[in-house]
Amino acid sequence: MRGLAVFISDIRNCKSKEAEIKRINKELANIRSKFKGDKALDGYSKKKYVCKLLFIFLLGHDIDFGHMEAVNLLSSNKYTEKQIGYLFISVLVNSNSELIRLINNAIKNDLSSRNPTFMCLALHCIANVGSREMAEAFAGEIPRILVAGDTMDSVKQSAALCLLRLYKTSPDLVLMGEWTSRVVHLLNDQHMGVVTAAISLITCLSQKNPDEFKTCVSLAVSRLSRIVSSASTDLQDYTYYFVPAPWLSCKLLRLLQCYPPPEDGAVKGRLVECLETILNKAQEPPKSKKVQHSNAKNAILFEAISLIIHYDSEPNLLVRACNQLGQFLQHRETNLRYLALESMCTLASSEFSHEAVKTHIETVINALKTERDVSVRQRAADLLYAMCDRSNAKQIVAEMLSYLETADYSIREEMVLKVAILAEKYAVDYSWYVDTILNLIRIAGDYVSEEVWYRVIQIVINRDDVQGYAAKTVFEALQAPACHENMVKVGGYILGEFGNLIAGDPRSSPLVQFNLLHSKFHLCSVPTRALLLSAYIKFINLFPETKSTIQEVLRSDSQIRNSDVELQQRAVEYLKLSSIASTDVLATVLEEMPPFPERESSILAKLKKKKGPGAVSVNELEEGKREGGELNGGGERGGDSSAIASTPSPSADLLGLRAGPPVTAAAPSAGSLLVDVFSEAGVNDDGFLRFVCKNNGVLFENQLLQIGIKSEYRQNLGRMYLFYGNKTSVQFVTFTTTVTCPGDTLVLEPLIEGGAQVQQVINIECLTDFSDAPLLNIKFRYGGALQNLTLKLPVTINKFFQPTEMASHDFFQRWKQLSLPQQEAQKIFKANHAMDTEVLKAKLLGLGMALLENVDPNPENFVCAGVIQTKAQQVGSLLRLEPNAQAQMYRLTVRSSKDTVSKRLCELLAEQF
Amino acid sequence: MQFMLLFSRQGKLRLQKWYVPLSDKEKKKITRELVQTVLARKPKMCSFLEWRDLKIVYKRYASLYFCCAIEDQDNELITLEIIHRYVELLDKYFGSVCELDIIFNFEKAYFILDEFLLGGEAQETSKKNVLKAIEQADLLQEVSTQSVTSEHLCKCIATPQ
């Protein structure tokens, strides 16, 4: 295509971006006029222009025409024209429905042409586009082509990967069937290319349907065994730089990672033999000096090691793998050092190889110090983190701290989190922990996130053996002329709580402490100042002798008239509190903080969030399962329940530690009132009813497990997020959940989000009205014992309410219309909770109906209106709640267009007030 | 594999292949970000890096960077050799391939890639088989030769040991 070459040369010769754009616009105008012209273009010209458009698009310009011409090319008899047509479609397809039909038609013709070259072109196009429309059109046809006996090998290869692409984009459209078993047997195909292509498909299908494909394990093992034991020339063109079939070998090893170790002894023996051979080959002298040879060989080796780690059952192989990786740690190839560090991270979490990994600590520390590439240093830091246990924690933490001083900015925050977690997890004596965190703040204060300094305070509060030491250390740290604001925060909080423990020493007498803190005050931001003010009021309680000095400070214009509302409010309130409250009241209000409830470390949560699920190695997801009795393990603290009881709001638990001003009682907290009211019932076994009027909170909690819920509803649809929290220090094994739905009145699709181990999303559709809630069954193993738990999911009919506003007149008119006896349900019951109007209102709003003001002639009564949206019908409902404060009774009346709804609503609500 | 990008030392995109559905806007953003990241790296640095939740594997051949994005469980080294095999295929087809060949015959570069990788997975790893498929297609195609000269991507590929 001479014209195309000339055009490309022109573009390349353009001296400036403007010139290029000018040339392109000229060409676009030319092509447009050619396409619009009266003269019919011949195939060659069409091909040339379409190709030019493609080139322009690839230069980064938008193309909004030419699609039709490209589609025309698809039905050309000339291969080259067809090919360009397909290329254009593959690169530039948009979901113009008109065109998709034409394209699909052309593809269909080519697929049935029995010309293998045409068939491949069509299959490539489907694989490249992979749209849903194509899946709808071809997902049924392609499996047939794939397994048909007379299909050419090259077509089979394309069909396999084409199907894979469709399965990835629209798994629901690719139906399993008779072809599935025949696909597995492609692993035995004579043609290596067919096996190479088919195995990618089989791997993907096995991940989703392991049982249906499990026969592939023995086939894969025997294929692998044949490759591994073949001489380097046996496989002819599939040998790559003296390595037999490296791509296929890697894919086979990858497929085996979808399954547990083979149960059949013979198969397993053969596989272990393969793995040993691969490990042996790594020790043999290379057959070529080319990097391609070693890369291909090591690609297989790393994949084999991944499989060994996946099985985690062959101590001998695990240790050998570890030794091999140890050699790579000092290899001259940066790539290998990188991969060895990465791979060792996973080995470190296996109990069989953990010790072996630890022997490489010096090399890894050295890598952290000397590697020139930051991504390699990052891997070294990850590995140090993974190999850390009680025996080497002090060394590792010290090394990480010293690395932090020079670490790249991009990884500092993560490093800080890691140091903080390790220090906490392996703290034997807590003075070491406090020292470490304070060092962390000193070295990298800017990167110490809130979670980290919240955590140190949490721990100091919970451990009385470290409080005196902490107070002394922060006091000393604050003496530094320039100290980080985070240090001031921690210092303010800790001295406010425990300053009395060091007040005996005249060098840290109350006034000295106060003056030290206050000397930092003016350099700090508003939140820190707020915290310091709270520390001051705590001082007044701890040390009455500082009262006048502190009152003086609070009274100063810069506090009491501060332009910041929060600061001003604190100053005013604290000043007032200190002057009017008696010593007893003051002591009660400003009492030492109660211990924080133990829960998953908020830092750990932060690291997980930062790295994303799956990116964190297994052992850190389950907090310190290897070491018993960590600081953070739930088992250590027997008195957990008291800690929970002292936190008034379990529904805030999902948020993690509630931080902020140390004086909770004095801080304005009107905003959290609603939450507290709704969750006053605390944690009990029947979480279900507590969710009638709210959507979020803790559904269930025992010593092992906490289940939190967040849900949202719109019309007849809902989505519920379940959060499973492991409260123990041990991993839960085979954690499975099933949701069953009585009577099929709701459609639930439980789906575990990819990789996330703690969150589950359920989509809900209400088909018709219902009374029975769906059941959630949870099974898992904890310390060998099977735990089985069934809970009602709090999906109730009122969740699908649409509020309806109406005037008094309308309300009573409708009320009268719903006068059939079965349409009404009524209950009279005793009040279970205080009869507070605001609380009642909040609950009724939570119910989902519109709360109608000024409708009922009696202002004490509440009336509500709403429409329940189900797929089948809409059910209008009206409600009237009449409280009788004297008798502490309620009368509840519900009228709906459907009797079952009235009855159910009445039952649900009777338990709420 | 999620996508493959070929770009020059000057940051000009020469070939892009996407195996996951993304909007044009997103593609452009990713390309810009990755080209920048990879070009900023020094020659001796390792060929792999973490990027978003993907792993990037890249290698430079003469003036061109070949850059692949793979998923967490995918094998970095074998991906590096996928790149190399593709370079070999181009080299064999064009006869000592250089950047200009890819510019002027971009459609061929795409066709060869489609024969080698499909849907982001290796379809046919035998050099002979891939080239046979392309040559068969070429038999049906009129010949258009371009005389171009620029630095060859691989000087030592033609004669494997």
mmCIF file with all atom_site columns, C-alpha atoms in Angstrom, chain A residues 354-510:
data_model
loop_
_atom_site.group_PDB
_atom_site.id
_atom_site.type_symbol
_atom_site.label_atom_id
_atom_site.label_alt_id
_atom_site.label_comp_id
_atom_site.label_asym_id
_atom_site.label_entity_id
_atom_site.label_seq_id
_atom_site.pdbx_PDB_ins_code
_atom_site.Cartn_x
_atom_site.Cartn_y
_atom_site.Cartn_z
_atom_site.occupancy
_atom_site.B_iso_or_equiv
_atom_site.pdbx_formal_charge
_atom_site.auth_seq_id
_atom_site.auth_comp_id
_atom_site.auth_asym_id
_atom_site.auth_atom_id
_atom_site.pdbx_PDB_model_num
ATOM 1   C CA . HIS A 1 354 ? 9.919  -20.507 58.234 1.00 0.00 ? 354 HIS A CA 1
ATOM 2   C CA . GLU A 1 355 ? 13.112 -21.419 60.051 1.00 0.00 ? 355 GLU A CA 1
ATOM 3   C CA . ALA A 1 356 ? 14.974 -22.012 56.811 1.00 0.00 ? 356 ALA A CA 1
ATOM 4   C CA . VAL A 1 357 ? 13.960 -18.590 55.549 1.00 0.00 ? 357 VAL A CA 1
ATOM 5   C CA . LYS A 1 358 ? 15.189 -17.006 58.746 1.00 0.00 ? 358 LYS A CA 1
ATOM 6   C CA . THR A 1 359 ? 18.720 -18.192 58.124 1.00 0.00 ? 359 THR A CA 1
ATOM 7   C CA . HIS A 1 360 ? 18.971 -15.678 55.281 1.00 0.00 ? 360 HIS A CA 1
ATOM 8   C CA . ILE A 1 361 ? 18.298 -12.704 57.476 1.00 0.00 ? 361 ILE A CA 1
ATOM 9   C CA . GLU A 1 362 ? 21.744 -11.154 57.079 1.00 0.00 ? 362 GLU A CA 1
ATOM 10  C CA . THR A 1 363 ? 21.553 -11.309 53.274 1.00 0.00 ? 363 THR A CA 1
ATOM 11  C CA . VAL A 1 364 ? 18.140 -9.722  53.270 1.00 0.00 ? 364 VAL A CA 1
ATOM 12  C CA . ILE A 1 365 ? 19.188 -6.946  55.621 1.00 0.00 ? 365 ILE A CA 1
ATOM 13  C CA . ASN A 1 366 ? 22.127 -6.357  53.356 1.00 0.00 ? 366 ASN A CA 1
ATOM 14  C CA . ALA A 1 367 ? 19.799 -6.152  50.369 1.00 0.00 ? 367 ALA A CA 1
ATOM 15  C CA . LEU A 1 368 ? 17.737 -3.563  52.167 1.00 0.00 ? 368 LEU A CA 1
ATOM 16  C CA . LYS A 1 369 ? 20.866 -1.499  52.659 1.00 0.00 ? 369 LYS A CA 1
ATOM 17  C CA . THR A 1 370 ? 22.652 -1.928  49.369 1.00 0.00 ? 370 THR A CA 1
ATOM 18  C CA . GLU A 1 371 ? 20.241 -2.712  46.538 1.00 0.00 ? 371 GLU A CA 1
ATOM 19  C CA . ARG A 1 372 ? 20.215 0.113   44.054 1.00 0.00 ? 372 ARG A CA 1
ATOM 20  C CA . ASP A 1 373 ? 16.708 -0.431  42.784 1.00 0.00 ? 373 ASP A CA 1
ATOM 21  C CA . VAL A 1 374 ? 13.955 0.725   45.088 1.00 0.00 ? 374 VAL A CA 1
ATOM 22  C CA . SER A 1 375 ? 11.590 -1.997  43.978 1.00 0.00 ? 375 SER A CA 1
ATOM 23  C CA . VAL A 1 376 ? 14.107 -4.597  45.115 1.00 0.00 ? 376 VAL A CA 1
ATOM 24  C CA . ARG A 1 377 ? 14.582 -2.832  48.442 1.00 0.00 ? 377 ARG A CA 1
ATOM 25  C CA . GLN A 1 378 ? 10.841 -2.844  48.833 1.00 0.00 ? 378 GLN A CA 1
ATOM 26  C CA . ARG A 1 379 ? 10.798 -6.607  48.369 1.00 0.00 ? 379 ARG A CA 1
ATOM 27  C CA . ALA A 1 380 ? 13.558 -6.971  50.947 1.00 0.00 ? 380 ALA A CA 1
ATOM 28  C CA . ALA A 1 381 ? 11.547 -4.950  53.432 1.00 0.00 ? 381 ALA A CA 1
ATOM 29  C CA . ASP A 1 382 ? 8.505  -7.135  52.722 1.00 0.00 ? 382 ASP A CA 1
ATOM 30  C CA . LEU A 1 383 ? 10.534 -10.253 53.327 1.00 0.00 ? 383 LEU A CA 1
ATOM 31  C CA . LEU A 1 384 ? 11.995 -8.970  56.581 1.00 0.00 ? 384 LEU A CA 1
ATOM 32  C CA . TYR A 1 385 ? 8.480  -8.269  57.677 1.00 0.00 ? 385 TYR A CA 1
ATOM 33  C CA . ALA A 1 386 ? 7.350  -11.756 56.708 1.00 0.00 ? 386 ALA A CA 1
ATOM 34  C CA . MET A 1 387 ? 10.236 -13.567 58.371 1.00 0.00 ? 387 MET A CA 1
ATOM 35  C CA . CYS A 1 388 ? 9.944  -11.640 61.607 1.00 0.00 ? 388 CYS A CA 1
ATOM 36  C CA . ASP A 1 389 ? 9.096  -13.542 64.748 1.00 0.00 ? 389 ASP A CA 1
ATOM 37  C CA . ARG A 1 390 ? 9.819  -13.191 68.425 1.00 0.00 ? 390 ARG A CA 1
ATOM 38  C CA . SER A 1 391 ? 13.389 -14.418 68.064 1.00 0.00 ? 391 SER A CA 1
ATOM 39  C CA . ASN A 1 392 ? 14.529 -11.798 65.577 1.00 0.00 ? 392 ASN A CA 1
ATOM 40  C CA . ALA A 1 393 ? 12.012 -8.998  66.050 1.00 0.00 ? 393 ALA A CA 1
ATOM 41  C CA . LYS A 1 394 ? 14.403 -6.677  67.831 1.00 0.00 ? 394 LYS A CA 1
ATOM 42  C CA . GLN A 1 395 ? 17.019 -7.000  65.124 1.00 0.00 ? 395 GLN A CA 1
ATOM 43  C CA . ILE A 1 396 ? 14.577 -6.596  62.273 1.00 0.00 ? 396 ILE A CA 1
ATOM 44  C CA . VAL A 1 397 ? 12.779 -3.652  63.794 1.00 0.00 ? 397 VAL A CA 1
ATOM 45  C CA . ALA A 1 398 ? 16.099 -1.955  64.495 1.00 0.00 ? 398 ALA A CA 1
ATOM 46  C CA . GLU A 1 399 ? 17.225 -2.485  60.901 1.00 0.00 ? 399 GLU A CA 1
ATOM 47  C CA . MET A 1 400 ? 13.964 -1.217  59.502 1.00 0.00 ? 400 MET A CA 1
ATOM 48  C CA . LEU A 1 401 ? 14.127 1.834   61.719 1.00 0.00 ? 401 LEU A CA 1
ATOM 49  C CA . SER A 1 402 ? 17.609 2.668   60.583 1.00 0.00 ? 402 SER A CA 1
ATOM 50  C CA . TYR A 1 403 ? 16.617 2.105   56.968 1.00 0.00 ? 403 TYR A CA 1
ATOM 51  C CA . LEU A 1 404 ? 13.721 4.501   57.441 1.00 0.00 ? 404 LEU A CA 1
ATOM 52  C CA . GLU A 1 405 ? 16.104 7.387   57.905 1.00 0.00 ? 405 GLU A CA 1
ATOM 53  C CA . THR A 1 406 ? 17.158 7.105   54.280 1.00 0.00 ? 406 THR A CA 1
ATOM 54  C CA . ALA A 1 407 ? 14.217 5.229   52.794 1.00 0.00 ? 407 ALA A CA 1
ATOM 55  C CA . ASP A 1 408 ? 12.565 6.385   49.607 1.00 0.00 ? 408 ASP A CA 1
ATOM 56  C CA . TYR A 1 409 ? 9.631  8.626   50.193 1.00 0.00 ? 409 TYR A CA 1
ATOM 57  C CA . SER A 1 410 ? 7.376  6.344   48.216 1.00 0.00 ? 410 SER A CA 1
ATOM 58  C CA . ILE A 1 411 ? 7.626  3.509   50.711 1.00 0.00 ? 411 ILE A CA 1
ATOM 59  C CA . ARG A 1 412 ? 8.052  5.342   53.986 1.00 0.00 ? 412 ARG A CA 1
ATOM 60  C CA . GLU A 1 413 ? 4.466  5.216   55.079 1.00 0.00 ? 413 GLU A CA 1
ATOM 61  C CA . GLU A 1 414 ? 4.239  1.516   54.501 1.00 0.00 ? 414 GLU A CA 1
ATOM 62  C CA . MET A 1 415 ? 7.523  0.959   56.319 1.00 0.00 ? 415 MET A CA 1
ATOM 63  C CA . VAL A 1 416 ? 6.242  2.923   59.283 1.00 0.00 ? 416 VAL A CA 1
ATOM 64  C CA . LEU A 1 417 ? 3.128  0.759   59.442 1.00 0.00 ? 417 LEU A CA 1
ATOM 65  C CA . LYS A 1 418 ? 5.195  -2.383  59.262 1.00 0.00 ? 418 LYS A CA 1
ATOM 66  C CA . VAL A 1 419 ? 7.540  -1.314  62.025 1.00 0.00 ? 419 VAL A CA 1
ATOM 67  C CA . ALA A 1 420 ? 4.583  -0.353  64.184 1.00 0.00 ? 420 ALA A CA 1
ATOM 68  C CA . ILE A 1 421 ? 2.899  -3.700  63.624 1.00 0.00 ? 421 ILE A CA 1
ATOM 69  C CA . LEU A 1 422 ? 6.007  -5.752  64.289 1.00 0.00 ? 422 LEU A CA 1
ATOM 70  C CA . ALA A 1 423 ? 6.834  -3.780  67.395 1.00 0.00 ? 423 ALA A CA 1
ATOM 71  C CA . GLU A 1 424 ? 3.376  -4.412  68.724 1.00 0.00 ? 424 GLU A CA 1
ATOM 72  C CA . LYS A 1 425 ? 3.105  -7.998  67.673 1.00 0.00 ? 425 LYS A CA 1
ATOM 73  C CA . TYR A 1 426 ? 6.388  -9.156  69.108 1.00 0.00 ? 426 TYR A CA 1
ATOM 74  C CA . ALA A 1 427 ? 6.676  -6.864  72.072 1.00 0.00 ? 427 ALA A CA 1
ATOM 75  C CA . VAL A 1 428 ? 7.846  -8.907  75.011 1.00 0.00 ? 428 VAL A CA 1
ATOM 76  C CA . ASP A 1 429 ? 8.442  -5.930  77.150 1.00 0.00 ? 429 ASP A CA 1
ATOM 77  C CA . TYR A 1 430 ? 6.377  -2.946  76.401 1.00 0.00 ? 430 TYR A CA 1
ATOM 78  C CA . SER A 1 431 ? 9.027  -0.407  77.160 1.00 0.00 ? 431 SER A CA 1
ATOM 79  C CA . TRP A 1 432 ? 10.686 -1.628  73.966 1.00 0.00 ? 432 TRP A CA 1
ATOM 80  C CA . TYR A 1 433 ? 7.435  -1.123  72.135 1.00 0.00 ? 433 TYR A CA 1
ATOM 81  C CA . VAL A 1 434 ? 7.023  2.417   73.432 1.00 0.00 ? 434 VAL A CA 1
ATOM 82  C CA . ASP A 1 435 ? 10.646 3.239   72.572 1.00 0.00 ? 435 ASP A CA 1
ATOM 83  C CA . THR A 1 436 ? 10.199 1.894   69.064 1.00 0.00 ? 436 THR A CA 1
ATOM 84  C CA . ILE A 1 437 ? 7.075  3.879   68.303 1.00 0.00 ? 437 ILE A CA 1
ATOM 85  C CA . LEU A 1 438 ? 8.515  7.074   69.708 1.00 0.00 ? 438 LEU A CA 1
ATOM 86  C CA . ASN A 1 439 ? 11.610 6.493   67.590 1.00 0.00 ? 439 ASN A CA 1
ATOM 87  C CA . LEU A 1 440 ? 9.357  6.003   64.643 1.00 0.00 ? 440 LEU A CA 1
ATOM 88  C CA . ILE A 1 441 ? 7.728  9.350   65.248 1.00 0.00 ? 441 ILE A CA 1
ATOM 89  C CA . ARG A 1 442 ? 11.108 10.982  65.708 1.00 0.00 ? 442 ARG A CA 1
ATOM 90  C CA . ILE A 1 443 ? 12.568 9.542   62.499 1.00 0.00 ? 443 ILE A CA 1
ATOM 91  C CA . ALA A 1 444 ? 9.599  9.652   60.194 1.00 0.00 ? 444 ALA A CA 1
ATOM 92  C CA . GLY A 1 445 ? 6.974  11.690  61.970 1.00 0.00 ? 445 GLY A CA 1
ATOM 93  C CA . ASP A 1 446 ? 5.377  12.894  58.763 1.00 0.00 ? 446 ASP A CA 1
ATOM 94  C CA . TYR A 1 447 ? 4.649  9.349   57.709 1.00 0.00 ? 447 TYR A CA 1
ATOM 95  C CA . VAL A 1 448 ? 3.200  8.217   60.997 1.00 0.00 ? 448 VAL A CA 1
ATOM 96  C CA . SER A 1 449 ? -0.488 8.004   60.282 1.00 0.00 ? 449 SER A CA 1
ATOM 97  C CA . GLU A 1 450 ? -3.168 8.523   62.867 1.00 0.00 ? 450 GLU A CA 1
ATOM 98  C CA . GLU A 1 451 ? -3.665 4.810   63.225 1.00 0.00 ? 451 GLU A CA 1
ATOM 99  C CA . VAL A 1 452 ? -0.124 4.390   64.494 1.00 0.00 ? 452 VAL A CA 1
ATOM 100 C CA . TRP A 1 453 ? -0.227 6.955   67.228 1.00 0.00 ? 453 TRP A CA 1
ATOM 101 C CA . TYR A 1 454 ? -3.779 6.007   68.205 1.00 0.00 ? 454 TYR A CA 1
ATOM 102 C CA . ARG A 1 455 ? -2.504 2.503   68.643 1.00 0.00 ? 455 ARG A CA 1
ATOM 103 C CA . VAL A 1 456 ? 0.377  3.340   70.932 1.00 0.00 ? 456 VAL A CA 1
ATOM 104 C CA . ILE A 1 457 ? -2.036 5.234   73.161 1.00 0.00 ? 457 ILE A CA 1
ATOM 105 C CA . GLN A 1 458 ? -4.488 2.378   73.080 1.00 0.00 ? 458 GLN A CA 1
ATOM 106 C CA . ILE A 1 459 ? -1.803 -0.015  74.225 1.00 0.00 ? 459 ILE A CA 1
ATOM 107 C CA . VAL A 1 460 ? -0.384 2.220   76.903 1.00 0.00 ? 460 VAL A CA 1
ATOM 108 C CA . ILE A 1 461 ? -3.884 2.669   78.301 1.00 0.00 ? 461 ILE A CA 1
ATOM 109 C CA . ASN A 1 462 ? -4.524 -1.034  78.308 1.00 0.00 ? 462 ASN A CA 1
ATOM 110 C CA . ARG A 1 463 ? -1.209 -2.060  79.897 1.00 0.00 ? 463 ARG A CA 1
ATOM 111 C CA . ASP A 1 464 ? -0.661 -0.588  83.284 1.00 0.00 ? 464 ASP A CA 1
ATOM 112 C CA . ASP A 1 465 ? 2.865  -2.000  83.519 1.00 0.00 ? 465 ASP A CA 1
ATOM 113 C CA . VAL A 1 466 ? 4.085  0.364   80.845 1.00 0.00 ? 466 VAL A CA 1
ATOM 114 C CA . GLN A 1 467 ? 2.280  3.553   81.750 1.00 0.00 ? 467 GLN A CA 1
ATOM 115 C CA . GLY A 1 468 ? 4.957  4.982   84.013 1.00 0.00 ? 468 GLY A CA 1
ATOM 116 C CA . TYR A 1 469 ? 7.668  4.214   81.518 1.00 0.00 ? 469 TYR A CA 1
ATOM 117 C CA . ALA A 1 470 ? 5.643  5.736   78.694 1.00 0.00 ? 470 ALA A CA 1
ATOM 118 C CA . ALA A 1 471 ? 5.070  8.920   80.644 1.00 0.00 ? 471 ALA A CA 1
ATOM 119 C CA . LYS A 1 472 ? 8.776  9.205   81.439 1.00 0.00 ? 472 LYS A CA 1
ATOM 120 C CA . THR A 1 473 ? 9.819  8.548   77.852 1.00 0.00 ? 473 THR A CA 1
ATOM 121 C CA . VAL A 1 474 ? 7.434  10.979  76.203 1.00 0.00 ? 474 VAL A CA 1
ATOM 122 C CA . PHE A 1 475 ? 8.413  13.565  78.741 1.00 0.00 ? 475 PHE A CA 1
ATOM 123 C CA . GLU A 1 476 ? 12.039 13.134  77.729 1.00 0.00 ? 476 GLU A CA 1
ATOM 124 C CA . ALA A 1 477 ? 11.198 13.079  74.036 1.00 0.00 ? 477 ALA A CA 1
ATOM 125 C CA . LEU A 1 478 ? 9.316  16.332  74.351 1.00 0.00 ? 478 LEU A CA 1
ATOM 126 C CA . GLN A 1 479 ? 12.425 18.018  75.705 1.00 0.00 ? 479 GLN A CA 1
ATOM 127 C CA . ALA A 1 480 ? 13.928 18.013  72.238 1.00 0.00 ? 480 ALA A CA 1
ATOM 128 C CA . PRO A 1 481 ? 13.901 21.537  70.845 1.00 0.00 ? 481 PRO A CA 1
ATOM 129 C CA . ALA A 1 482 ? 12.119 20.496  67.663 1.00 0.00 ? 482 ALA A CA 1
ATOM 130 C CA . CYS A 1 483 ? 9.812  17.596  67.982 1.00 0.00 ? 483 CYS A CA 1
ATOM 131 C CA . HIS A 1 484 ? 7.232  16.335  65.574 1.00 0.00 ? 484 HIS A CA 1
ATOM 132 C CA . GLU A 1 485 ? 3.623  17.271  66.091 1.00 0.00 ? 485 GLU A CA 1
ATOM 133 C CA . ASN A 1 486 ? 2.689  13.609  66.377 1.00 0.00 ? 486 ASN A CA 1
ATOM 134 C CA . MET A 1 487 ? 5.051  13.434  69.327 1.00 0.00 ? 487 MET A CA 1
ATOM 135 C CA . VAL A 1 488 ? 3.190  16.333  70.921 1.00 0.00 ? 488 VAL A CA 1
ATOM 136 C CA . LYS A 1 489 ? -0.084 14.488  70.397 1.00 0.00 ? 489 LYS A CA 1
ATOM 137 C CA . VAL A 1 490 ? 1.148  11.310  72.006 1.00 0.00 ? 490 VAL A CA 1
ATOM 138 C CA . GLY A 1 491 ? 2.875  13.319  74.740 1.00 0.00 ? 491 GLY A CA 1
ATOM 139 C CA . GLY A 1 492 ? -0.221 15.371  75.468 1.00 0.00 ? 492 GLY A CA 1
ATOM 140 C CA . TYR A 1 493 ? -2.434 12.357  75.669 1.00 0.00 ? 493 TYR A CA 1
ATOM 141 C CA . ILE A 1 494 ? -0.123 10.245  77.783 1.00 0.00 ? 494 ILE A CA 1
ATOM 142 C CA . LEU A 1 495 ? 0.876  12.960  80.228 1.00 0.00 ? 495 LEU A CA 1
ATOM 143 C CA . GLY A 1 496 ? -2.783 13.929  80.540 1.00 0.00 ? 496 GLY A CA 1
ATOM 144 C CA . GLU A 1 497 ? -3.545 10.376  81.585 1.00 0.00 ? 497 GLU A CA 1
ATOM 145 C CA . PHE A 1 498 ? -0.437 9.286   83.396 1.00 0.00 ? 498 PHE A CA 1
ATOM 146 C CA . GLY A 1 499 ? 1.590  12.409  84.132 1.00 0.00 ? 499 GLY A CA 1
ATOM 147 C CA . ASN A 1 500 ? 1.015  11.721  87.818 1.00 0.00 ? 500 ASN A CA 1
ATOM 148 C CA . LEU A 1 501 ? 3.212  8.640   87.603 1.00 0.00 ? 501 LEU A CA 1
ATOM 149 C CA . ILE A 1 502 ? 6.304  10.786  87.072 1.00 0.00 ? 502 ILE A CA 1
ATOM 150 C CA . ALA A 1 503 ? 5.225  13.828  89.020 1.00 0.00 ? 503 ALA A CA 1
ATOM 151 C CA . GLY A 1 504 ? 7.155  12.728  92.094 1.00 0.00 ? 504 GLY A CA 1
ATOM 152 C CA . ASP A 1 505 ? 10.420 13.607  90.440 1.00 0.00 ? 505 ASP A CA 1
ATOM 153 C CA . PRO A 1 506 ? 11.029 17.345  90.828 1.00 0.00 ? 506 PRO A CA 1
ATOM 154 C CA . ARG A 1 507 ? 12.496 17.414  87.310 1.00 0.00 ? 507 ARG A CA 1
ATOM 155 C CA . SER A 1 508 ? 9.094  16.421  85.976 1.00 0.00 ? 508 SER A CA 1
ATOM 156 C CA . SER A 1 509 ? 6.840  18.054  88.475 1.00 0.00 ? 509 SER A CA 1
ATOM 157 C CA . PRO A 1 510 ? 3.301  18.895  87.359 1.00 0.00 ? 510 PRO A CA 1
#
